[in-house]
Amino acid sequence: MKSFDINIHIERYSMEELSADDSQLVEQACRNTSRSYAPYSRFHVGAALKLADGTIVDGANQENASFPVGTCAERSAFFFAQAQYPDAAPVAIAIAAETGGHFTPQPVAPCGMCRQALLEAETRYGQPIRVLLYGTEGVYVVPNIASLLPLVFDGSALELED
Ligand code: THU
């Protein structure tokens, strides 16, 4: 038996330590929590997705009385961006969540389905998407989506040989 480990690189910043561009993106994600429709969970998630040309697309979770119909903040921003700007690679996404009138102390990480959705763009455009996760106690910065999905499943698995 052989074994191996997969490590992921995460940087933790205070808001003051972030670059101006990064703190602007995080602040936009924080503001976007107010665009959430979350009467069932009361967990208001905001996303801000930056594209290669600098465009920032807003996202917020949208819930539904039929629970599985709802969608996360990250995918609402991502699919809008793909439909509106299909030639622009996403290069960064910031995520924040507010509940009970407070932003979460710990950073909120994207769910597995959102990671898989965003991974498709890293493959499609061949460019990493930096991930900025806001919490009042610190901001995590992860260099790409693939590192959040060890042993990824992507289109290469479907390229069957004749
Ligand atoms: N949610 C997001 O929008 N993004 C995440 O990263 C985690 C979860 C939403 C889905 C649902 O509306 C609520 O948060 C509670 O799960």
JSON list of C-alpha atoms and ligand atoms in Angstrom, two decimals:
[
{"chain": "A", "resi": 1, "resn": "MET", "atom": "CA", "xyz": [0.00, 0.00, 0.00]},
{"chain": "A", "resi": 2, "resn": "LYS", "atom": "CA", "xyz": [1.18, 3.47, -0.83]},
{"chain": "A", "resi": 3, "resn": "SER", "atom": "CA", "xyz": [-0.38, 6.65, 0.38]},
{"chain": "A", "resi": 4, "resn": "PHE", "atom": "CA", "xyz": [-0.19, 10.31, -0.45]},
{"chain": "A", "resi": 5, "resn": "ASP", "atom": "CA", "xyz": [-1.51, 13.53, 1.00]},
{"chain": "A", "resi": 6, "resn": "ILE", "atom": "CA", "xyz": [-3.13, 16.41, -0.79]},
{"chain": "A", "resi": 7, "resn": "ASN", "atom": "CA", "xyz": [-2.49, 19.78, 0.79]},
{"chain": "A", "resi": 8, "resn": "ILE", "atom": "CA", "xyz": [-4.29, 22.99, 0.07]},
{"chain": "A", "resi": 9, "resn": "HIS", "atom": "CA", "xyz": [-2.85, 26.45, 0.44]},
{"chain": "A", "resi": 10, "resn": "ILE", "atom": "CA", "xyz": [-5.02, 28.94, 2.34]},
{"chain": "A", "resi": 11, "resn": "GLU", "atom": "CA", "xyz": [-3.99, 32.46, 3.29]},
{"chain": "A", "resi": 12, "resn": "ARG", "atom": "CA", "xyz": [-5.76, 34.25, 6.12]},
{"chain": "A", "resi": 13, "resn": "TYR", "atom": "CA", "xyz": [-5.95, 38.04, 6.03]},
{"chain": "A", "resi": 14, "resn": "SER", "atom": "CA", "xyz": [-7.52, 40.83, 8.01]},
{"chain": "A", "resi": 15, "resn": "MET", "atom": "CA", "xyz": [-9.57, 43.20, 5.81]},
{"chain": "A", "resi": 16, "resn": "GLU", "atom": "CA", "xyz": [-6.83, 45.81, 6.23]},
{"chain": "A", "resi": 17, "resn": "GLU", "atom": "CA", "xyz": [-4.20, 43.44, 4.88]},
{"chain": "A", "resi": 18, "resn": "LEU", "atom": "CA", "xyz": [-6.06, 42.71, 1.63]},
{"chain": "A", "resi": 19, "resn": "SER", "atom": "CA", "xyz": [-5.16, 44.54, -1.57]},
{"chain": "A", "resi": 20, "resn": "ALA", "atom": "CA", "xyz": [-7.55, 47.32, -2.58]},
{"chain": "A", "resi": 21, "resn": "ASP", "atom": "CA", "xyz": [-8.98, 45.14, -5.38]},
{"chain": "A", "resi": 22, "resn": "ASP", "atom": "CA", "xyz": [-9.57, 42.19, -3.08]},
{"chain": "A", "resi": 23, "resn": "SER", "atom": "CA", "xyz": [-11.13, 44.22, -0.27]},
{"chain": "A", "resi": 24, "resn": "GLN", "atom": "CA", "xyz": [-13.44, 45.90, -2.80]},
{"chain": "A", "resi": 25, "resn": "LEU", "atom": "CA", "xyz": [-14.60, 42.50, -4.04]},
{"chain": "A", "resi": 26, "resn": "VAL", "atom": "CA", "xyz": [-15.16, 41.23, -0.50]},
{"chain": "A", "resi": 27, "resn": "GLU", "atom": "CA", "xyz": [-17.09, 44.37, 0.43]},
{"chain": "A", "resi": 28, "resn": "GLN", "atom": "CA", "xyz": [-19.30, 43.88, -2.61]},
{"chain": "A", "resi": 29, "resn": "ALA", "atom": "CA", "xyz": [-20.02, 40.29, -1.53]},
{"chain": "A", "resi": 30, "resn": "CYS", "atom": "CA", "xyz": [-20.94, 41.63, 1.91]},
{"chain": "A", "resi": 31, "resn": "ARG", "atom": "CA", "xyz": [-23.31, 44.18, 0.38]},
{"chain": "A", "resi": 32, "resn": "ASN", "atom": "CA", "xyz": [-24.83, 41.49, -1.83]},
{"chain": "A", "resi": 33, "resn": "THR", "atom": "CA", "xyz": [-26.10, 39.57, 1.20]},
{"chain": "A", "resi": 34, "resn": "SER", "atom": "CA", "xyz": [-28.92, 42.15, 1.13]},
{"chain": "A", "resi": 35, "resn": "ARG", "atom": "CA", "xyz": [-29.97, 40.79, -2.30]},
{"chain": "A", "resi": 36, "resn": "SER", "atom": "CA", "xyz": [-30.54, 37.33, -0.86]},
{"chain": "A", "resi": 37, "resn": "TYR", "atom": "CA", "xyz": [-34.03, 35.85, -0.70]},
{"chain": "A", "resi": 38, "resn": "ALA", "atom": "CA", "xyz": [-33.76, 33.43, 2.22]},
{"chain": "A", "resi": 39, "resn": "PRO", "atom": "CA", "xyz": [-37.03, 33.36, 4.19]},
{"chain": "A", "resi": 40, "resn": "TYR", "atom": "CA", "xyz": [-36.55, 29.68, 5.05]},
{"chain": "A", "resi": 41, "resn": "SER", "atom": "CA", "xyz": [-32.93, 29.46, 6.26]},
{"chain": "A", "resi": 42, "resn": "ARG", "atom": "CA", "xyz": [-32.51, 33.16, 7.10]},
{"chain": "A", "resi": 43, "resn": "PHE", "atom": "CA", "xyz": [-28.93, 32.61, 6.00]},
{"chain": "A", "resi": 44, "resn": "HIS", "atom": "CA", "xyz": [-28.20, 35.44, 3.60]},
{"chain": "A", "resi": 45, "resn": "VAL", "atom": "CA", "xyz": [-25.27, 34.74, 1.32]},
{"chain": "A", "resi": 46, "resn": "GLY", "atom": "CA", "xyz": [-23.72, 37.27, -1.03]},
{"chain": "A", "resi": 47, "resn": "ALA", "atom": "CA", "xyz": [-21.22, 36.66, -3.81]},
{"chain": "A", "resi": 48, "resn": "ALA", "atom": "CA", "xyz": [-19.21, 38.94, -6.06]},
{"chain": "A", "resi": 49, "resn": "LEU", "atom": "CA", "xyz": [-17.67, 37.31, -9.12]},
{"chain": "A", "resi": 50, "resn": "LYS", "atom": "CA", "xyz": [-14.89, 39.14, -10.92]},
{"chain": "A", "resi": 51, "resn": "LEU", "atom": "CA", "xyz": [-14.30, 38.53, -14.63]},
{"chain": "A", "resi": 52, "resn": "ALA", "atom": "CA", "xyz": [-11.01, 38.91, -16.52]},
{"chain": "A", "resi": 53, "resn": "ASP", "atom": "CA", "xyz": [-12.02, 42.31, -17.91]},
{"chain": "A", "resi": 54, "resn": "GLY", "atom": "CA", "xyz": [-12.73, 43.62, -14.40]},
{"chain": "A", "resi": 55, "resn": "THR", "atom": "CA", "xyz": [-16.51, 43.31, -14.58]},
{"chain": "A", "resi": 56, "resn": "ILE", "atom": "CA", "xyz": [-18.01, 42.28, -11.25]},
{"chain": "A", "resi": 57, "resn": "VAL", "atom": "CA", "xyz": [-21.20, 40.19, -11.26]},
{"chain": "A", "resi": 58, "resn": "ASP", "atom": "CA", "xyz": [-23.42, 40.11, -8.18]},
{"chain": "A", "resi": 59, "resn": "GLY", "atom": "CA", "xyz": [-24.95, 37.00, -6.65]},
{"chain": "A", "resi": 60, "resn": "ALA", "atom": "CA", "xyz": [-27.17, 36.14, -3.70]},
{"chain": "A", "resi": 61, "resn": "ASN", "atom": "CA", "xyz": [-28.90, 32.94, -2.63]},
{"chain": "A", "resi": 62, "resn": "GLN", "atom": "CA", "xyz": [-32.47, 32.56, -3.85]},
{"chain": "A", "resi": 63, "resn": "GLU", "atom": "CA", "xyz": [-34.65, 30.15, -1.89]},
{"chain": "A", "resi": 64, "resn": "ASN", "atom": "CA", "xyz": [-37.96, 28.53, -2.75]},
{"chain": "A", "resi": 65, "resn": "ALA", "atom": "CA", "xyz": [-40.82, 26.95, -0.81]},
{"chain": "A", "resi": 66, "resn": "SER", "atom": "CA", "xyz": [-39.81, 23.78, -2.62]},
{"chain": "A", "resi": 67, "resn": "PHE", "atom": "CA", "xyz": [-36.38, 23.75, -0.99]},
{"chain": "A", "resi": 68, "resn": "PRO", "atom": "CA", "xyz": [-34.26, 22.01, -3.67]},
{"chain": "A", "resi": 69, "resn": "VAL", "atom": "CA", "xyz": [-35.36, 24.57, -6.23]},
{"chain": "A", "resi": 70, "resn": "GLY", "atom": "CA", "xyz": [-33.38, 27.32, -4.52]},
{"chain": "A", "resi": 71, "resn": "THR", "atom": "CA", "xyz": [-29.85, 28.16, -5.53]},
{"chain": "A", "resi": 72, "resn": "CYS", "atom": "CA", "xyz": [-26.71, 29.41, -3.83]},
{"chain": "A", "resi": 73, "resn": "ALA", "atom": "CA", "xyz": [-25.23, 32.88, -4.14]},
{"chain": "A", "resi": 74, "resn": "GLU", "atom": "CA", "xyz": [-22.17, 31.57, -5.97]},
{"chain": "A", "resi": 75, "resn": "ARG", "atom": "CA", "xyz": [-24.10, 29.79, -8.71]},
{"chain": "A", "resi": 76, "resn": "SER", "atom": "CA", "xyz": [-26.53, 32.68, -9.15]},
{"chain": "A", "resi": 77, "resn": "ALA", "atom": "CA", "xyz": [-23.55, 34.95, -9.94]},
{"chain": "A", "resi": 78, "resn": "PHE", "atom": "CA", "xyz": [-21.70, 32.34, -11.96]},
{"chain": "A", "resi": 79, "resn": "PHE", "atom": "CA", "xyz": [-24.52, 31.29, -14.28]},
{"chain": "A", "resi": 80, "resn": "PHE", "atom": "CA", "xyz": [-25.58, 34.89, -14.84]},
{"chain": "A", "resi": 81, "resn": "ALA", "atom": "CA", "xyz": [-21.97, 35.73, -15.76]},
{"chain": "A", "resi": 82, "resn": "GLN", "atom": "CA", "xyz": [-21.71, 32.77, -18.13]},
{"chain": "A", "resi": 83, "resn": "ALA", "atom": "CA", "xyz": [-24.95, 33.72, -19.87]},
{"chain": "A", "resi": 84, "resn": "GLN", "atom": "CA", "xyz": [-24.23, 37.44, -20.02]},
{"chain": "A", "resi": 85, "resn": "TYR", "atom": "CA", "xyz": [-20.46, 37.40, -20.72]},
{"chain": "A", "resi": 86, "resn": "PRO", "atom": "CA", "xyz": [-19.68, 33.96, -22.20]},
{"chain": "A", "resi": 87, "resn": "ASP", "atom": "CA", "xyz": [-16.23, 35.04, -23.42]},
{"chain": "A", "resi": 88, "resn": "ALA", "atom": "CA", "xyz": [-15.03, 36.43, -20.09]},
{"chain": "A", "resi": 89, "resn": "ALA", "atom": "CA", "xyz": [-13.16, 34.10, -17.76]},
{"chain": "A", "resi": 90, "resn": "PRO", "atom": "CA", "xyz": [-14.09, 34.40, -14.09]},
{"chain": "A", "resi": 91, "resn": "VAL", "atom": "CA", "xyz": [-10.92, 35.18, -12.13]},
{"chain": "A", "resi": 92, "resn": "ALA", "atom": "CA", "xyz": [-12.07, 35.65, -8.53]},
{"chain": "A", "resi": 93, "resn": "ILE", "atom": "CA", "xyz": [-15.10, 35.12, -6.33]},
{"chain": "A", "resi": 94, "resn": "ALA", "atom": "CA", "xyz": [-15.79, 36.61, -2.92]},
{"chain": "A", "resi": 95, "resn": "ILE", "atom": "CA", "xyz": [-18.41, 35.13, -0.59]},
{"chain": "A", "resi": 96, "resn": "ALA", "atom": "CA", "xyz": [-19.95, 36.46, 2.61]},
{"chain": "A", "resi": 97, "resn": "ALA", "atom": "CA", "xyz": [-22.92, 35.44, 4.75]},
{"chain": "A", "resi": 98, "resn": "GLU", "atom": "CA", "xyz": [-25.13, 37.28, 7.21]},
{"chain": "A", "resi": 99, "resn": "THR", "atom": "CA", "xyz": [-27.57, 35.71, 9.63]},
{"chain": "A", "resi": 100, "resn": "GLY", "atom": "CA", "xyz": [-29.43, 37.14, 12.59]},
{"chain": "A", "resi": 101, "resn": "GLY", "atom": "CA", "xyz": [-28.19, 40.60, 11.67]},
{"chain": "A", "resi": 102, "resn": "HIS", "atom": "CA", "xyz": [-24.50, 39.65, 11.82]},
{"chain": "A", "resi": 103, "resn": "PHE", "atom": "CA", "xyz": [-21.90, 38.53, 9.37]},
{"chain": "A", "resi": 104, "resn": "THR", "atom": "CA", "xyz": [-20.52, 35.12, 10.25]},
{"chain": "A", "resi": 105, "resn": "PRO", "atom": "CA", "xyz": [-17.33, 35.19, 12.36]},
{"chain": "A", "resi": 106, "resn": "GLN", "atom": "CA", "xyz": [-15.89, 32.29, 10.36]},
{"chain": "A", "resi": 107, "resn": "PRO", "atom": "CA", "xyz": [-15.53, 32.39, 6.59]},
{"chain": "A", "resi": 108, "resn": "VAL", "atom": "CA", "xyz": [-18.34, 30.63, 4.70]},
{"chain": "A", "resi": 109, "resn": "ALA", "atom": "CA", "xyz": [-17.04, 28.23, 2.08]},
{"chain": "A", "resi": 110, "resn": "PRO", "atom": "CA", "xyz": [-18.90, 27.35, -1.12]},
{"chain": "A", "resi": 111, "resn": "CYS", "atom": "CA", "xyz": [-20.91, 24.13, -1.06]},
{"chain": "A", "resi": 112, "resn": "GLY", "atom": "CA", "xyz": [-19.75, 21.15, -3.08]},
{"chain": "A", "resi": 113, "resn": "MET", "atom": "CA", "xyz": [-22.19, 21.80, -5.90]},
{"chain": "A", "resi": 114, "resn": "CYS", "atom": "CA", "xyz": [-20.92, 25.37, -6.31]},
{"chain": "A", "resi": 115, "resn": "ARG", "atom": "CA", "xyz": [-17.32, 24.16, -6.26]},
{"chain": "A", "resi": 116, "resn": "GLN", "atom": "CA", "xyz": [-18.13, 21.72, -9.06]},
{"chain": "A", "resi": 117, "resn": "ALA", "atom": "CA", "xyz": [-19.95, 24.43, -11.04]},
{"chain": "A", "resi": 118, "resn": "LEU", "atom": "CA", "xyz": [-17.06, 26.88, -10.75]},
{"chain": "A", "resi": 119, "resn": "LEU", "atom": "CA", "xyz": [-14.50, 24.20, -11.55]},
{"chain": "A", "resi": 120, "resn": "GLU", "atom": "CA", "xyz": [-16.03, 23.95, -15.01]},
{"chain": "A", "resi": 121, "resn": "ALA", "atom": "CA", "xyz": [-14.96, 27.54, -15.69]},
{"chain": "A", "resi": 122, "resn": "GLU", "atom": "CA", "xyz": [-11.39, 26.89, -14.58]},
{"chain": "A", "resi": 123, "resn": "THR", "atom": "CA", "xyz": [-11.29, 24.06, -17.12]},
{"chain": "A", "resi": 124, "resn": "ARG", "atom": "CA", "xyz": [-13.16, 25.99, -19.81]},
{"chain": "A", "resi": 125, "resn": "TYR", "atom": "CA", "xyz": [-11.00, 29.13, -19.69]},
{"chain": "A", "resi": 126, "resn": "GLY", "atom": "CA", "xyz": [-7.79, 27.60, -18.35]},
{"chain": "A", "resi": 127, "resn": "GLN", "atom": "CA", "xyz": [-7.53, 30.27, -15.70]},
{"chain": "A", "resi": 128, "resn": "PRO", "atom": "CA", "xyz": [-7.63, 29.91, -11.91]},
{"chain": "A", "resi": 129, "resn": "ILE", "atom": "CA", "xyz": [-10.48, 31.47, -9.96]},
{"chain": "A", "resi": 130, "resn": "ARG", "atom": "CA", "xyz": [-9.23, 32.91, -6.66]},
{"chain": "A", "resi": 131, "resn": "VAL", "atom": "CA", "xyz": [-11.64, 32.37, -3.78]},
{"chain": "A", "resi": 132, "resn": "LEU", "atom": "CA", "xyz": [-12.06, 34.96, -1.03]},
{"chain": "A", "resi": 133, "resn": "LEU", "atom": "CA", "xyz": [-14.13, 33.83, 1.94]},
{"chain": "A", "resi": 134, "resn": "TYR", "atom": "CA", "xyz": [-15.24, 36.52, 4.34]},
{"chain": "A", "resi": 135, "resn": "GLY", "atom": "CA", "xyz": [-15.67, 36.14, 8.09]},
{"chain": "A", "resi": 136, "resn": "THR", "atom": "CA", "xyz": [-15.53, 38.95, 10.63]},
{"chain": "A", "resi": 137, "resn": "GLU", "atom": "CA", "xyz": [-12.55, 37.21, 12.23]},
{"chain": "A", "resi": 138, "resn": "GLY", "atom": "CA", "xyz": [-10.60, 36.94, 9.01]},
{"chain": "A", "resi": 139, "resn": "VAL", "atom": "CA", "xyz": [-10.69, 36.41, 5.27]},
{"chain": "A", "resi": 140, "resn": "TYR", "atom": "CA", "xyz": [-9.47, 33.16, 3.74]},
{"chain": "A", "resi": 141, "resn": "VAL", "atom": "CA", "xyz": [-7.92, 33.37, 0.29]},
{"chain": "A", "resi": 142, "resn": "VAL", "atom": "CA", "xyz": [-7.61, 30.15, -1.72]},
{"chain": "A", "resi": 143, "resn": "PRO", "atom": "CA", "xyz": [-5.69, 30.30, -5.02]},
{"chain": "A", "resi": 144, "resn": "ASN", "atom": "CA", "xyz": [-8.13, 28.28, -7.14]},
{"chain": "A", "resi": 145, "resn": "ILE", "atom": "CA", "xyz": [-11.30, 26.19, -7.11]},
{"chain": "A", "resi": 146, "resn": "ALA", "atom": "CA", "xyz": [-9.53, 22.94, -8.01]},
{"chain": "A", "resi": 147, "resn": "SER", "atom": "CA", "xyz": [-7.71, 22.96, -4.69]},
{"chain": "A", "resi": 148, "resn": "LEU", "atom": "CA", "xyz": [-11.11, 22.97, -2.95]},
{"chain": "A", "resi": 149, "resn": "LEU", "atom": "CA", "xyz": [-12.02, 19.79, -4.84]},
{"chain": "A", "resi": 150, "resn": "PRO", "atom": "CA", "xyz": [-9.27, 17.21, -4.45]},
{"chain": "A", "resi": 151, "resn": "LEU", "atom": "CA", "xyz": [-9.50, 14.40, -7.02]},
{"chain": "A", "resi": 152, "resn": "VAL", "atom": "CA", "xyz": [-11.71, 16.54, -9.23]},
{"chain": "A", "resi": 153, "resn": "PHE", "atom": "CA", "xyz": [-14.19, 15.15, -11.68]},
{"chain": "A", "resi": 154, "resn": "ASP", "atom": "CA", "xyz": [-14.02, 17.17, -14.88]},
{"chain": "A", "resi": 155, "resn": "GLY", "atom": "CA", "xyz": [-14.60, 16.78, -18.60]},
{"chain": "A", "resi": 156, "resn": "SER", "atom": "CA", "xyz": [-11.33, 14.93, -19.12]},
{"chain": "A", "resi": 157, "resn": "ALA", "atom": "CA", "xyz": [-12.96, 11.87, -17.54]},
{"chain": "A", "resi": 158, "resn": "LEU", "atom": "CA", "xyz": [-15.56, 11.87, -20.31]},
{"chain": "A", "resi": 159, "resn": "GLU", "atom": "CA", "xyz": [-13.11, 11.92, -23.20]},
{"chain": "A", "resi": 160, "resn": "LEU", "atom": "CA", "xyz": [-13.54, 8.28, -24.04]},
{"chain": "A", "resi": 161, "resn": "GLU", "atom": "CA", "xyz": [-11.14, 6.60, -26.40]},
{"chain": "A", "resi": 162, "resn": "ASP", "atom": "CA", "xyz": [-12.54, 5.03, -29.60]},
{"chain": "B", "resi": 1, "resn": "THU", "atom": "N1", "xyz": [-25.80, 28.89, 0.57]},
{"chain": "B", "resi": 1, "resn": "THU", "atom": "C1", "xyz": [-25.16, 29.67, -0.35]},
{"chain": "B", "resi": 1, "resn": "THU", "atom": "O1", "xyz": [-25.78, 30.51, -1.01]},
{"chain": "B", "resi": 1, "resn": "THU", "atom": "N2", "xyz": [-23.84, 29.52, -0.52]},
{"chain": "B", "resi": 1, "resn": "THU", "atom": "C2", "xyz": [-23.04, 28.71, 0.25]},
{"chain": "B", "resi": 1, "resn": "THU", "atom": "O2", "xyz": [-21.85, 28.69, 0.05]},
{"chain": "B", "resi": 1, "resn": "THU", "atom": "C3", "xyz": [-23.65, 27.89, 1.30]},
{"chain": "B", "resi": 1, "resn": "THU", "atom": "C4", "xyz": [-25.13, 27.87, 1.34]},
{"chain": "B", "resi": 1, "resn": "THU", "atom": "C5", "xyz": [-27.22, 29.11, 0.78]},
{"chain": "B", "resi": 1, "resn": "THU", "atom": "C6", "xyz": [-28.13, 28.02, 0.32]},
{"chain": "B", "resi": 1, "resn": "THU", "atom": "C7", "xyz": [-29.34, 28.24, 1.22]},
{"chain": "B", "resi": 1, "resn": "THU", "atom": "O3", "xyz": [-30.17, 29.25, 0.63]},
{"chain": "B", "resi": 1, "resn": "THU", "atom": "C8", "xyz": [-28.76, 28.79, 2.50]},
{"chain": "B", "resi": 1, "resn": "THU", "atom": "O4", "xyz": [-27.45, 29.25, 2.16]},
{"chain": "B", "resi": 1, "resn": "THU", "atom": "C9", "xyz": [-28.66, 27.77, 3.61]},
{"chain": "B", "resi": 1, "resn": "THU", "atom": "O5", "xyz": [-28.03, 26.63, 3.21]}
]
